[in-house]
Amino acid sequence: MERRNDPTRLSLPSDLEIVVTRDFDASPAALFQAWTEPARVRRWVPCPTMTMPVCEIDLREGGPWRWVLRDPATGVDHPLSGHYTDVARPDRLVFTRRHESFPGSDHVVTVSFVERGGVTTVSQVFLHPSKQSRDGHLASGMEVGLEETWLRLADLVGASASASAARANP
Amino acid sequence: MDNLSLTFAALADPTRRAILARLARGETTVTELARPFDLRLPTVSKHLKVLQRAGLVTQSRDAQWRPCRLEAKPLEEVARWAEAFRAHWEDQFQRLDAYLDEVTPRRKRGKKK
């Protein structure tokens, strides 16, 4: 399989976390802006079939944020909100996050931007208060039928030890 | 609890993951499973019960030997969820990449600043 265009890595380093990592050919400053300025957020967060009627960002520690993603086909809104707890431009952004339609979905997201040689590694850590909440978030995805391999299975089962080993797999 | 929650709960323990990793290499007995973990047999049996309840392990009814074996189906389900989540983020990140391309003309960073 071609992995070159599919560079997002996922690992489950503990029972409470989901970690999503990807490299970008951009500066931490540009990426930090992409996460924190509504006009930029709107450009990449909603998928092409969705709209984003609300994108409020009060970027300061303790400041609230609220995004609403709308699926015009079904009329379903996905309201996400929380507040910022650490704003360290352009290295790190920490905020609480909840899906308002799902009570108990509260978790903490830490996004970090680490540059090396012109390439910035974005790492998003979703930290949940309980394993049920973490698993629910992971499973909240979609019924996308995807071909599975034992390789990915092994990645998952030994997720804590093999995050980097899995990356090396073609 | 739904199947996926059962599977996740069963996978939550490092000893149980190690047991699964051992069973991925082939079926074996409870005694053999206990050996590398320095665990008493009842403790291993307790872990096995959790794995069995999640459908991850089956034990043969053959009274002589009762080998345990790995069942892949629940793991495939977990892998599918995780992959869907990863794919979701990959989609989103691809849009971010395209956007960054647009706002940073000739984004080529071969040289250092």
CSV table of C-alpha atoms in Angstrom, one decimal, chain A residues 3 5-10 12 15 18 20-27 30-31 34-35 39-40 43-48 69 97 115 117-119 122 124 126 131 134-135 137-150 152-153 156-160, chain B residues 1-2 4-14 16-18 20-21 24 56 70-104 106-113:
chain,number,residue,atom,x,y,z
A,3,ARG,CA,1.8,5.2,2.6
A,5,ASN,CA,0.2,10.2,1.0
A,6,ASP,CA,-1.2,8.8,4.2
A,7,PRO,CA,1.2,9.9,6.8
A,8,THR,CA,-1.1,10.3,9.9
A,9,ARG,CA,0.0,8.1,12.7
A,10,LEU,CA,-2.3,7.0,15.5
A,12,LEU,CA,-2.9,4.5,22.1
A,15,ASP,CA,-5.9,3.6,28.4
A,18,ILE,CA,-5.4,8.9,21.8
A,20,VAL,CA,-2.5,11.6,16.4
A,21,THR,CA,0.7,12.7,14.8
A,22,ARG,CA,1.6,14.1,11.4
A,23,ASP,CA,4.5,16.0,9.8
A,24,PHE,CA,3.8,19.2,7.8
A,25,ASP,CA,6.0,21.2,5.5
A,26,ALA,CA,5.2,24.4,7.3
A,27,SER,CA,6.3,26.5,10.3
A,30,ALA,CA,1.6,28.9,10.4
A,31,LEU,CA,0.2,25.7,12.0
A,34,ALA,CA,-4.4,27.3,11.4
A,35,TRP,CA,-5.6,26.1,14.8
A,39,ALA,CA,-10.8,32.3,9.1
A,40,ARG,CA,-8.1,29.7,8.8
A,43,ARG,CA,-10.6,26.3,5.7
A,44,TRP,CA,-9.6,22.9,6.8
A,45,VAL,CA,-11.7,21.6,9.8
A,46,PRO,CA,-15.0,21.0,8.1
A,47,CYS,CA,-15.0,18.3,5.4
A,48,PRO,CA,-16.3,19.5,2.0
A,69,LEU,CA,-20.1,21.6,12.3
A,97,ARG,CA,-13.2,19.9,24.5
A,115,GLU,CA,10.0,22.0,14.1
A,117,GLY,CA,14.8,21.1,9.6
A,118,GLY,CA,11.8,23.0,8.2
A,119,VAL,CA,9.4,20.2,8.9
A,122,VAL,CA,2.0,18.2,14.9
A,124,GLN,CA,-2.5,15.9,19.1
A,126,PHE,CA,-6.6,13.6,23.4
A,131,LYS,CA,-11.2,4.6,29.5
A,134,ARG,CA,-11.5,7.4,25.5
A,135,ASP,CA,-12.9,4.4,23.8
A,137,HIS,CA,-14.2,8.9,21.3
A,138,LEU,CA,-12.2,6.4,19.3
A,139,ALA,CA,-15.4,4.6,18.3
A,140,SER,CA,-17.3,7.8,17.6
A,141,GLY,CA,-15.8,7.8,14.1
A,142,MET,CA,-17.6,6.2,11.4
A,143,GLU,CA,-18.6,2.9,9.8
A,144,VAL,CA,-15.9,3.2,7.1
A,145,GLY,CA,-15.2,-0.2,5.8
A,146,LEU,CA,-11.5,-0.5,5.5
A,147,GLU,CA,-9.3,-3.4,4.7
A,148,GLU,CA,-7.6,-4.6,7.8
A,149,THR,CA,-4.3,-6.3,8.2
A,150,TRP,CA,-2.7,-8.2,11.0
A,152,ARG,CA,-2.4,-2.8,12.1
A,153,LEU,CA,-3.8,-5.2,14.6
A,156,LEU,CA,-2.9,-1.7,18.3
A,157,VAL,CA,-2.4,-4.6,20.6
A,158,GLY,CA,1.1,-3.5,21.4
A,159,ALA,CA,0.4,0.2,20.9
A,160,SER,CA,2.4,1.4,23.8
B,1,MET,CA,-21.8,-3.6,27.5
B,2,ASP,CA,-21.5,-3.8,23.7
B,4,LEU,CA,-16.5,-3.2,21.3
B,5,SER,CA,-16.5,-2.0,24.9
B,6,LEU,CA,-15.9,-5.5,26.0
B,7,THR,CA,-13.0,-5.8,23.7
B,8,PHE,CA,-11.5,-2.5,24.8
B,9,ALA,CA,-11.9,-3.5,28.4
B,10,ALA,CA,-10.2,-6.8,27.8
B,11,LEU,CA,-7.3,-5.0,26.0
B,12,ALA,CA,-6.8,-2.5,28.8
B,13,ASP,CA,-4.5,-4.8,30.8
B,14,PRO,CA,-0.9,-5.3,29.7
B,16,ARG,CA,-3.8,-9.7,28.8
B,17,ARG,CA,-2.2,-8.0,25.8
B,18,ALA,CA,0.9,-10.1,26.4
B,20,LEU,CA,-2.8,-12.3,23.2
B,21,ALA,CA,0.6,-11.6,21.8
B,24,ALA,CA,-0.9,-14.9,18.1
B,56,LEU,CA,-10.8,-12.8,22.0
B,70,LEU,CA,-6.7,-16.4,19.7
B,71,GLU,CA,-9.9,-15.3,17.9
B,72,ALA,CA,-9.2,-12.5,15.5
B,73,LYS,CA,-12.7,-11.1,14.9
B,74,PRO,CA,-13.1,-8.8,17.9
B,75,LEU,CA,-9.6,-7.4,17.3
B,76,GLU,CA,-10.5,-6.6,13.7
B,77,GLU,CA,-13.4,-4.7,14.9
B,78,VAL,CA,-11.2,-2.6,17.2
B,79,ALA,CA,-8.7,-2.1,14.4
B,80,ARG,CA,-11.5,-0.9,12.2
B,81,TRP,CA,-12.6,1.7,14.7
B,82,ALA,CA,-9.1,3.0,15.2
B,83,GLU,CA,-8.4,3.1,11.5
B,84,ALA,CA,-11.5,5.0,10.8
B,85,PHE,CA,-10.5,7.6,13.4
B,86,ARG,CA,-7.0,7.8,12.0
B,87,ALA,CA,-8.4,8.1,8.4
B,88,HIS,CA,-10.7,10.9,9.6
B,89,TRP,CA,-7.7,12.9,10.9
B,90,GLU,CA,-5.8,12.1,7.7
B,91,ASP,CA,-8.6,13.6,5.7
B,92,GLN,CA,-8.7,16.7,7.8
B,93,PHE,CA,-4.9,17.1,7.7
B,94,GLN,CA,-4.9,16.8,3.9
B,95,ARG,CA,-7.2,19.7,3.8
B,96,LEU,CA,-4.9,21.6,6.1
B,97,ASP,CA,-2.0,20.7,3.9
B,98,ALA,CA,-3.8,22.0,0.8
B,99,TYR,CA,-4.7,25.2,2.6
B,100,LEU,CA,-1.1,25.7,3.7
B,101,ASP,CA,0.0,25.3,0.2
B,102,GLU,CA,-2.4,28.0,-0.9
B,103,VAL,CA,-1.4,30.6,1.7
B,104,THR,CA,2.3,29.8,1.4
B,106,ARG,CA,5.9,28.0,-3.5
B,107,ARG,CA,6.0,26.1,-0.2
B,108,LYS,CA,9.3,24.3,-0.6
B,109,ARG,CA,11.6,24.2,2.4
B,110,GLY,CA,14.6,22.5,1.1
B,111,LYS,CA,16.8,25.2,2.5
B,112,LYS,CA,17.1,26.2,6.1
B,113,LYS,CA,16.2,29.7,7.3
